[in-house]
Amino acid sequence: MNEADRALIARLRQGDHSALDTLVRQHQNELYRLAYRMTRNAEDAKDISQEAFLRAYRALASFDGRSSLSTWLYRITVNLCLTHLRHQRSGSEGEMPESTADPSPKPLEELEVQERLRAVSEAVQALPPQQRATLLLRVHQGLPYREIAEILESSEGTVRVNYFHAVAKLRSQLKGLRDDG
């Protein structure tokens, strides 16, 4: 853990409320983006990222500093997302949000790009939660396998296998998109 994080944790443990504001300001966008990529729902992502900060604050005494502060926050966020997705799957199937696209005519190229992006998004959402989390942390957050393993509380080998399977499934599901263009 770097010195700035150590100082921030010390301030938080002393009850400095401005330190909590600093923590949120430094990490809210990345936690929101991670939660959104996992849930594909803006309200759920907002709720999950806020809950992640609450849980981190409450568990501050148990944070031992073996991992970086951001890794710890990612772990909390991913766990909340996985719990949310499990509850969502065991309950009613989530409905696909209606398109908020502009109904005005668009050039064919733009429509094709939108269709490809939609297909990729749907394929990623269809991945099992652990594979989805691994893929998103690796591709969108740019994290190394070692750090992903810490976040997911898994071995580095398992993370590599999950990533390999996620990429293989995406390639298989999106083969038609590559062949078309």
PDB file of C-alpha atoms in Angstrom:
ATOM      1  CA  MET A   1       0.000   0.000   0.000  1.00  0.00           C
ATOM      2  CA  ASN A   2       1.358   3.430  -0.870  1.00  0.00           C
ATOM      3  CA  GLU A   3       1.953   6.232   1.631  1.00  0.00           C
ATOM      4  CA  ALA A   4      -1.006   8.324   0.494  1.00  0.00           C
ATOM      5  CA  ASP A   5      -3.347   5.384   1.125  1.00  0.00           C
ATOM      6  CA  ARG A   6      -1.744   4.730   4.520  1.00  0.00           C
ATOM      7  CA  ALA A   7      -2.271   8.359   5.518  1.00  0.00           C
ATOM      8  CA  LEU A   8      -5.861   8.304   4.283  1.00  0.00           C
ATOM      9  CA  ILE A   9      -6.603   5.113   6.247  1.00  0.00           C
ATOM     10  CA  ALA A  10      -5.052   6.640   9.376  1.00  0.00           C
ATOM     11  CA  ARG A  11      -7.221   9.744   8.998  1.00  0.00           C
ATOM     12  CA  LEU A  12     -10.333   7.608   8.481  1.00  0.00           C
ATOM     13  CA  ARG A  13      -9.563   5.532  11.570  1.00  0.00           C
ATOM     14  CA  GLN A  14      -9.214   8.752  13.573  1.00  0.00           C
ATOM     15  CA  GLY A  15     -12.716   9.777  12.507  1.00  0.00           C
ATOM     16  CA  ASP A  16     -11.711  12.485  10.030  1.00  0.00           C
ATOM     17  CA  HIS A  17     -14.866  12.931   7.920  1.00  0.00           C
ATOM     18  CA  SER A  18     -13.022  14.857   5.223  1.00  0.00           C
ATOM     19  CA  ALA A  19     -10.940  11.705   4.671  1.00  0.00           C
ATOM     20  CA  LEU A  20     -14.118   9.829   3.791  1.00  0.00           C
ATOM     21  CA  ASP A  21     -14.947  12.519   1.237  1.00  0.00           C
ATOM     22  CA  THR A  22     -11.438  12.119  -0.183  1.00  0.00           C
ATOM     23  CA  LEU A  23     -11.818   8.341  -0.374  1.00  0.00           C
ATOM     24  CA  VAL A  24     -15.143   8.631  -2.200  1.00  0.00           C
ATOM     25  CA  ARG A  25     -13.845  11.316  -4.560  1.00  0.00           C
ATOM     26  CA  GLN A  26     -10.776   9.220  -5.435  1.00  0.00           C
ATOM     27  CA  HIS A  27     -12.611   5.954  -6.070  1.00  0.00           C
ATOM     28  CA  GLN A  28     -16.296   6.588  -6.790  1.00  0.00           C
ATOM     29  CA  ASN A  29     -16.002   6.712 -10.581  1.00  0.00           C
ATOM     30  CA  GLU A  30     -13.990   3.506 -10.885  1.00  0.00           C
ATOM     31  CA  LEU A  31     -16.265   1.606  -8.472  1.00  0.00           C
ATOM     32  CA  TYR A  32     -19.367   2.861 -10.255  1.00  0.00           C
ATOM     33  CA  ARG A  33     -17.953   1.862 -13.664  1.00  0.00           C
ATOM     34  CA  LEU A  34     -17.057  -1.587 -12.363  1.00  0.00           C
ATOM     35  CA  ALA A  35     -20.513  -2.082 -10.833  1.00  0.00           C
ATOM     36  CA  TYR A  36     -22.192  -0.807 -13.990  1.00  0.00           C
ATOM     37  CA  ARG A  37     -20.203  -3.120 -16.219  1.00  0.00           C
ATOM     38  CA  MET A  38     -21.182  -6.051 -14.043  1.00  0.00           C
ATOM     39  CA  THR A  39     -24.872  -5.191 -13.577  1.00  0.00           C
ATOM     40  CA  ARG A  40     -25.617  -3.128 -16.720  1.00  0.00           C
ATOM     41  CA  ASN A  41     -27.997  -1.034 -14.641  1.00  0.00           C
ATOM     42  CA  ALA A  42     -27.206   2.553 -13.636  1.00  0.00           C
ATOM     43  CA  GLU A  43     -29.335   2.564 -10.465  1.00  0.00           C
ATOM     44  CA  ASP A  44     -27.968  -0.780  -9.284  1.00  0.00           C
ATOM     45  CA  ALA A  45     -24.415   0.408  -9.999  1.00  0.00           C
ATOM     46  CA  LYS A  46     -25.010   3.592  -8.006  1.00  0.00           C
ATOM     47  CA  ASP A  47     -26.494   1.651  -5.079  1.00  0.00           C
ATOM     48  CA  ILE A  48     -23.726  -0.958  -5.129  1.00  0.00           C
ATOM     49  CA  SER A  49     -20.915   1.589  -5.278  1.00  0.00           C
ATOM     50  CA  GLN A  50     -22.436   3.536  -2.379  1.00  0.00           C
ATOM     51  CA  GLU A  51     -22.877   0.326  -0.392  1.00  0.00           C
ATOM     52  CA  ALA A  52     -19.241  -0.560  -1.110  1.00  0.00           C
ATOM     53  CA  PHE A  53     -18.090   2.665   0.533  1.00  0.00           C
ATOM     54  CA  LEU A  54     -20.351   2.075   3.535  1.00  0.00           C
ATOM     55  CA  ARG A  55     -19.060  -1.456   3.979  1.00  0.00           C
ATOM     56  CA  ALA A  56     -15.469  -0.332   3.594  1.00  0.00           C
ATOM     57  CA  TYR A  57     -15.938   2.377   6.198  1.00  0.00           C
ATOM     58  CA  ARG A  58     -17.569  -0.047   8.638  1.00  0.00           C
ATOM     59  CA  ALA A  59     -14.851  -2.656   8.072  1.00  0.00           C
ATOM     60  CA  LEU A  60     -11.970  -0.216   8.242  1.00  0.00           C
ATOM     61  CA  ALA A  61     -10.671  -1.740  11.461  1.00  0.00           C
ATOM     62  CA  SER A  62     -10.267  -5.093   9.719  1.00  0.00           C
ATOM     63  CA  PHE A  63      -8.352  -3.674   6.746  1.00  0.00           C
ATOM     64  CA  ASP A  64      -4.794  -4.867   7.312  1.00  0.00           C
ATOM     65  CA  GLY A  65      -3.094  -3.206   4.355  1.00  0.00           C
ATOM     66  CA  ARG A  66      -1.782  -6.429   2.765  1.00  0.00           C
ATOM     67  CA  SER A  67      -3.453  -5.365  -0.474  1.00  0.00           C
ATOM     68  CA  SER A  68      -3.799  -1.892  -1.892  1.00  0.00           C
ATOM     69  CA  LEU A  69      -6.768   0.207  -0.880  1.00  0.00           C
ATOM     70  CA  SER A  70      -8.185   0.084  -4.414  1.00  0.00           C
ATOM     71  CA  THR A  71      -7.892  -3.725  -4.499  1.00  0.00           C
ATOM     72  CA  TRP A  72      -9.808  -3.935  -1.232  1.00  0.00           C
ATOM     73  CA  LEU A  73     -12.513  -1.587  -2.548  1.00  0.00           C
ATOM     74  CA  TYR A  74     -12.744  -3.567  -5.812  1.00  0.00           C
ATOM     75  CA  ARG A  75     -13.137  -6.794  -3.823  1.00  0.00           C
ATOM     76  CA  ILE A  76     -16.011  -5.317  -1.829  1.00  0.00           C
ATOM     77  CA  THR A  77     -17.656  -4.001  -5.002  1.00  0.00           C
ATOM     78  CA  VAL A  78     -17.262  -7.258  -6.929  1.00  0.00           C
ATOM     79  CA  ASN A  79     -18.661  -9.256  -4.008  1.00  0.00           C
ATOM     80  CA  LEU A  80     -21.667  -6.937  -3.802  1.00  0.00           C
ATOM     81  CA  CYS A  81     -22.200  -7.252  -7.564  1.00  0.00           C
ATOM     82  CA  LEU A  82     -21.969 -11.044  -7.452  1.00  0.00           C
ATOM     83  CA  THR A  83     -24.467 -11.144  -4.581  1.00  0.00           C
ATOM     84  CA  HIS A  84     -26.773  -8.798  -6.485  1.00  0.00           C
ATOM     85  CA  LEU A  85     -26.535 -10.933  -9.637  1.00  0.00           C
ATOM     86  CA  ARG A  86     -27.214 -14.135  -7.680  1.00  0.00           C
ATOM     87  CA  HIS A  87     -30.333 -12.602  -6.137  1.00  0.00           C
ATOM     88  CA  GLN A  88     -31.407 -11.265  -9.506  1.00  0.00           C
ATOM     89  CA  ARG A  89     -31.040 -14.694 -11.128  1.00  0.00           C
ATOM     90  CA  SER A  90     -32.793 -16.546  -8.318  1.00  0.00           C
ATOM     91  CA  GLY A  91     -35.646 -14.039  -8.421  1.00  0.00           C
ATOM     92  CA  SER A  92     -37.346 -12.827 -11.526  1.00  0.00           C
ATOM     93  CA  GLU A  93     -35.299 -12.608 -14.655  1.00  0.00           C
ATOM     94  CA  GLY A  94     -34.179  -9.038 -15.221  1.00  0.00           C
ATOM     95  CA  GLU A  95     -35.794  -7.379 -18.162  1.00  0.00           C
ATOM     96  CA  MET A  96     -33.686  -5.827 -20.831  1.00  0.00           C
ATOM     97  CA  PRO A  97     -33.965  -2.063 -20.607  1.00  0.00           C
ATOM     98  CA  GLU A  98     -35.744  -0.410 -23.463  1.00  0.00           C
ATOM     99  CA  SER A  99     -33.476   1.299 -25.899  1.00  0.00           C
ATOM    100  CA  THR A 100     -32.987   4.960 -25.214  1.00  0.00           C
ATOM    101  CA  ALA A 101     -31.510   5.502 -28.641  1.00  0.00           C
ATOM    102  CA  ASP A 102     -32.535   8.511 -30.663  1.00  0.00           C
ATOM    103  CA  PRO A 103     -35.386   7.375 -32.957  1.00  0.00           C
ATOM    104  CA  SER A 104     -34.255   9.625 -35.788  1.00  0.00           C
ATOM    105  CA  PRO A 105     -32.761   7.929 -38.855  1.00  0.00           C
ATOM    106  CA  LYS A 106     -29.028   7.158 -38.620  1.00  0.00           C
ATOM    107  CA  PRO A 107     -26.481   6.193 -41.216  1.00  0.00           C
ATOM    108  CA  LEU A 108     -26.176   2.460 -41.808  1.00  0.00           C
ATOM    109  CA  GLU A 109     -22.638   2.385 -40.422  1.00  0.00           C
ATOM    110  CA  GLU A 110     -23.717   3.830 -37.085  1.00  0.00           C
ATOM    111  CA  LEU A 111     -26.533   1.305 -36.799  1.00  0.00           C
ATOM    112  CA  GLU A 112     -24.105  -1.519 -37.521  1.00  0.00           C
ATOM    113  CA  VAL A 113     -21.736  -0.274 -34.832  1.00  0.00           C
ATOM    114  CA  GLN A 114     -24.589  -0.032 -32.333  1.00  0.00           C
ATOM    115  CA  GLU A 115     -25.714  -3.546 -33.202  1.00  0.00           C
ATOM    116  CA  ARG A 116     -22.191  -4.897 -32.697  1.00  0.00           C
ATOM    117  CA  LEU A 117     -21.835  -3.116 -29.367  1.00  0.00           C
ATOM    118  CA  ARG A 118     -25.202  -4.469 -28.239  1.00  0.00           C
ATOM    119  CA  ALA A 119     -24.181  -8.002 -29.256  1.00  0.00           C
ATOM    120  CA  VAL A 120     -20.879  -7.731 -27.348  1.00  0.00           C
ATOM    121  CA  SER A 121     -22.643  -6.330 -24.283  1.00  0.00           C
ATOM    122  CA  GLU A 122     -25.208  -9.142 -24.336  1.00  0.00           C
ATOM    123  CA  ALA A 123     -22.488 -11.762 -24.777  1.00  0.00           C
ATOM    124  CA  VAL A 124     -20.545 -10.379 -21.800  1.00  0.00           C
ATOM    125  CA  GLN A 125     -23.722 -10.315 -19.686  1.00  0.00           C
ATOM    126  CA  ALA A 126     -24.387 -13.962 -20.590  1.00  0.00           C
ATOM    127  CA  LEU A 127     -21.052 -15.061 -19.084  1.00  0.00           C
ATOM    128  CA  PRO A 128     -21.131 -16.722 -15.666  1.00  0.00           C
ATOM    129  CA  PRO A 129     -20.587 -14.066 -12.950  1.00  0.00           C
ATOM    130  CA  GLN A 130     -17.024 -15.123 -12.040  1.00  0.00           C
ATOM    131  CA  GLN A 131     -15.929 -15.123 -15.687  1.00  0.00           C
ATOM    132  CA  ARG A 132     -17.646 -11.766 -16.263  1.00  0.00           C
ATOM    133  CA  ALA A 133     -15.954 -10.250 -13.216  1.00  0.00           C
ATOM    134  CA  THR A 134     -12.572 -11.607 -14.310  1.00  0.00           C
ATOM    135  CA  LEU A 135     -12.992 -10.304 -17.850  1.00  0.00           C
ATOM    136  CA  LEU A 136     -14.152  -6.851 -16.758  1.00  0.00           C
ATOM    137  CA  LEU A 137     -11.386  -6.452 -14.184  1.00  0.00           C
ATOM    138  CA  ARG A 138      -8.772  -7.546 -16.730  1.00  0.00           C
ATOM    139  CA  VAL A 139     -10.015  -5.694 -19.818  1.00  0.00           C
ATOM    140  CA  HIS A 140     -11.808  -2.602 -18.500  1.00  0.00           C
ATOM    141  CA  GLN A 141      -9.870  -1.989 -15.305  1.00  0.00           C
ATOM    142  CA  GLY A 142      -6.544  -3.204 -16.741  1.00  0.00           C
ATOM    143  CA  LEU A 143      -5.661  -5.160 -13.619  1.00  0.00           C
ATOM    144  CA  PRO A 144      -2.991  -7.883 -13.570  1.00  0.00           C
ATOM    145  CA  TYR A 145      -4.057 -11.477 -12.841  1.00  0.00           C
ATOM    146  CA  ARG A 146      -2.444 -11.351  -9.399  1.00  0.00           C
ATOM    147  CA  GLU A 147      -4.578  -8.394  -8.323  1.00  0.00           C
ATOM    148  CA  ILE A 148      -7.731  -9.897  -9.816  1.00  0.00           C
ATOM    149  CA  ALA A 149      -7.038 -13.044  -7.805  1.00  0.00           C
ATOM    150  CA  GLU A 150      -6.835 -10.934  -4.637  1.00  0.00           C
ATOM    151  CA  ILE A 151     -10.081  -9.144  -5.460  1.00  0.00           C
ATOM    152  CA  LEU A 152     -11.966 -12.342  -6.256  1.00  0.00           C
ATOM    153  CA  GLU A 153     -10.289 -14.225  -3.396  1.00  0.00           C
ATOM    154  CA  SER A 154      -9.172 -16.885  -5.804  1.00  0.00           C
ATOM    155  CA  SER A 155      -5.924 -18.331  -7.096  1.00  0.00           C
ATOM    156  CA  GLU A 156      -4.114 -16.682  -9.960  1.00  0.00           C
ATOM    157  CA  GLY A 157      -4.461 -19.933 -11.933  1.00  0.00           C
ATOM    158  CA  THR A 158      -8.249 -19.916 -11.501  1.00  0.00           C
ATOM    159  CA  VAL A 159      -8.383 -16.302 -12.649  1.00  0.00           C
ATOM    160  CA  ARG A 160      -6.357 -17.147 -15.757  1.00  0.00           C
ATOM    161  CA  VAL A 161      -8.654 -20.098 -16.540  1.00  0.00           C
ATOM    162  CA  ASN A 162     -11.781 -17.955 -16.024  1.00  0.00           C
ATOM    163  CA  TYR A 163     -10.359 -15.300 -18.320  1.00  0.00           C
ATOM    164  CA  PHE A 164      -9.436 -17.892 -20.968  1.00  0.00           C
ATOM    165  CA  HIS A 165     -12.940 -19.421 -20.863  1.00  0.00           C
ATOM    166  CA  ALA A 166     -14.618 -15.998 -20.957  1.00  0.00           C
ATOM    167  CA  VAL A 167     -12.623 -14.954 -24.028  1.00  0.00           C
ATOM    168  CA  ALA A 168     -13.270 -18.317 -25.716  1.00  0.00           C
ATOM    169  CA  LYS A 169     -17.033 -18.019 -25.098  1.00  0.00           C
ATOM    170  CA  LEU A 170     -17.070 -14.458 -26.430  1.00  0.00           C
ATOM    171  CA  ARG A 171     -15.139 -15.483 -29.541  1.00  0.00           C
ATOM    172  CA  SER A 172     -17.573 -18.310 -30.149  1.00  0.00           C
ATOM    173  CA  GLN A 173     -20.682 -16.191 -29.569  1.00  0.00           C
ATOM    174  CA  LEU A 174     -19.387 -13.270 -31.622  1.00  0.00           C
ATOM    175  CA  LYS A 175     -17.887 -15.267 -34.495  1.00  0.00           C
ATOM    176  CA  GLY A 176     -20.613 -14.029 -36.865  1.00  0.00           C
ATOM    177  CA  LEU A 177     -19.755 -10.403 -36.121  1.00  0.00           C
ATOM    178  CA  ARG A 178     -16.115 -10.932 -37.098  1.00  0.00           C
ATOM    179  CA  ASP A 179     -17.049 -12.827 -40.248  1.00  0.00           C
ATOM    180  CA  ASP A 180     -19.539 -10.145 -41.340  1.00  0.00           C
ATOM    181  CA  GLY A 181     -17.061  -7.288 -41.342  1.00  0.00           C
TER     182      GLY A 181
END
